[in-house]
Tab-separated table of C-alpha atoms in Angstrom:
chain	number	residue	atom	x	y	z
W	113	MET	CA	12.903	-29.934	-17.275
W	114	GLU	CA	14.488	-29.245	-14.009
W	115	ILE	CA	15.821	-25.704	-14.815
W	116	LEU	CA	11.869	-25.097	-16.191
W	117	LEU	CA	10.412	-26.398	-13.010
W	118	ALA	CA	13.008	-24.480	-10.763
W	119	VAL	CA	12.185	-20.958	-12.735
W	120	LEU	CA	8.499	-21.165	-12.976
W	121	CYS	CA	7.921	-22.140	-9.164
W	122	PRO	CA	9.355	-19.305	-7.794
W	123	LEU	CA	7.492	-16.985	-10.238
W	124	ALA	CA	4.081	-18.484	-9.728
W	125	ILE	CA	4.758	-17.706	-5.941
W	126	PHE	CA	6.011	-14.166	-6.519
W	127	LEU	CA	3.093	-13.982	-9.183
W	128	THR	CA	0.630	-14.579	-6.651
W	129	PHE	CA	1.744	-12.231	-3.707
W	130	PHE	CA	1.950	-9.528	-6.484
W	131	LEU	CA	-1.625	-10.397	-7.305
W	132	VAL	CA	-2.835	-10.414	-3.891
W	133	ILE	CA	-1.131	-6.718	-3.025
W	134	VAL	CA	-2.460	-5.220	-6.362
W	135	ALA	CA	-5.909	-6.594	-5.531
W	136	GLY	CA	-6.190	-5.283	-1.941
W	137	ALA	CA	-4.308	-1.771	-3.293
W	138	TRP	CA	-7.187	-1.760	-5.955
W	139	LYS	CA	-9.908	-2.236	-3.281
W	140	VAL	CA	-8.551	0.610	-0.808
W	141	PHE	CA	-8.388	3.030	-3.292
W	142	VAL	CA	-12.005	1.829	-4.769
W	143	LYS	CA	-13.503	2.148	-1.190
W	144	ALA	CA	-11.657	5.708	-0.892
W	145	GLY	CA	-13.513	6.786	-4.095
W	146	GLN	CA	-10.451	6.804	-6.325
W	147	PRO	CA	-9.744	4.973	-9.270
W	148	GLY	CA	-8.608	1.508	-8.995
W	149	TRP	CA	-6.026	1.536	-11.754
W	150	ALA	CA	-4.360	4.666	-9.797
W	151	SER	CA	-3.117	1.902	-7.423
W	152	ILE	CA	-0.696	0.252	-10.012
W	153	VAL	CA	1.039	3.565	-11.326
W	154	PRO	CA	4.207	3.732	-9.441
W	155	VAL	CA	4.484	7.156	-7.971
W	156	TYR	CA	1.205	8.418	-8.850
W	157	ASN	CA	-0.492	6.020	-6.618
W	158	GLN	CA	1.674	7.720	-3.574
W	159	TYR	CA	0.409	10.854	-5.055
W	160	VAL	CA	-2.995	9.925	-4.959
W	161	PHE	CA	-2.725	8.055	-1.672
W	162	VAL	CA	-1.264	10.863	0.177
W	163	VAL	CA	-2.718	13.945	-1.574
W	164	GLU	CA	-6.278	12.545	-2.528
W	165	ILE	CA	-7.171	9.927	0.082
W	166	ALA	CA	-5.355	11.303	3.439
W	167	LYS	CA	-5.700	14.825	2.436
W	168	LYS	CA	-2.135	15.750	3.105
W	169	ASP	CA	-0.325	18.315	1.361
W	170	MET	CA	2.652	18.424	-1.387
W	171	VAL	CA	5.208	18.249	1.489
W	172	MET	CA	3.768	15.122	3.115
W	173	PHE	CA	3.745	13.623	-0.343
W	174	ILE	CA	7.521	14.525	-1.145
W	175	ALA	CA	8.495	13.528	2.509
W	176	THR	CA	6.902	10.171	2.095
W	177	LEU	CA	8.886	9.712	-1.411
W	178	PHE	CA	12.160	10.276	0.276
W	179	ILE	CA	12.328	9.551	4.156
W	180	PRO	CA	11.424	6.529	5.426
W	181	PHE	CA	8.524	5.709	7.828
W	182	VAL	CA	6.854	9.098	7.104
W	183	GLY	CA	4.553	7.195	5.079
W	184	ILE	CA	2.986	5.731	8.286
W	185	ILE	CA	1.127	9.232	9.063
W	186	PRO	CA	-0.909	9.353	5.982
W	187	CYS	CA	-1.438	5.722	6.562
W	188	MET	CA	-2.871	6.384	10.089
W	189	ASP	CA	-5.175	9.295	8.876
W	190	VAL	CA	-6.817	6.649	5.992
W	191	ALA	CA	-7.260	3.992	8.987
W	192	GLU	CA	-8.975	6.195	10.672
W	193	LYS	CA	-11.271	7.349	7.178
W	194	PHE	CA	-12.273	3.824	7.296
W	195	GLY	CA	-13.324	3.651	11.218
W	196	LYS	CA	-10.209	1.875	12.547
W	197	SER	CA	-7.937	4.112	15.563
W	198	LYS	CA	-4.638	4.879	15.050
W	199	ALA	CA	-3.845	2.688	17.667
W	200	TYR	CA	-5.147	-0.120	15.805
W	201	TYR	CA	-3.229	0.808	12.878
W	202	LEU	CA	-0.019	0.799	14.753
W	203	GLY	CA	-0.735	-2.342	16.723
W	204	LYS	CA	-1.409	-3.985	12.989
W	205	GLU	CA	2.179	-2.500	11.810
W	206	VAL	CA	3.775	-3.879	14.871
W	207	ALA	CA	2.298	-7.170	14.729
W	208	GLN	CA	3.372	-7.695	11.129
W	209	GLY	CA	6.704	-7.181	11.904
W	210	VAL	CA	6.510	-9.669	14.855
W	211	THR	CA	4.952	-12.315	13.169
């Protein structure tokens, strides 16, 4: 019984966080006019986010796949599309790492 509890508790915590992240990504895609299911398909979600939502080219898409921290650029553009400034987005990212 203890082993079952030791497995199920972390699994429940993981699934809770996973579902919150999926729900948030789904809402961002729907708000941007894209299908929500696209947010849960690996690699395709990055393509839709960079090329379709942020309106960047294929070079930027490939760069976001292979070069760390390049994904910040399309994220700042999407934040601007949603009415937030680039500084707001960067501040949010920095504060996220601090807390």
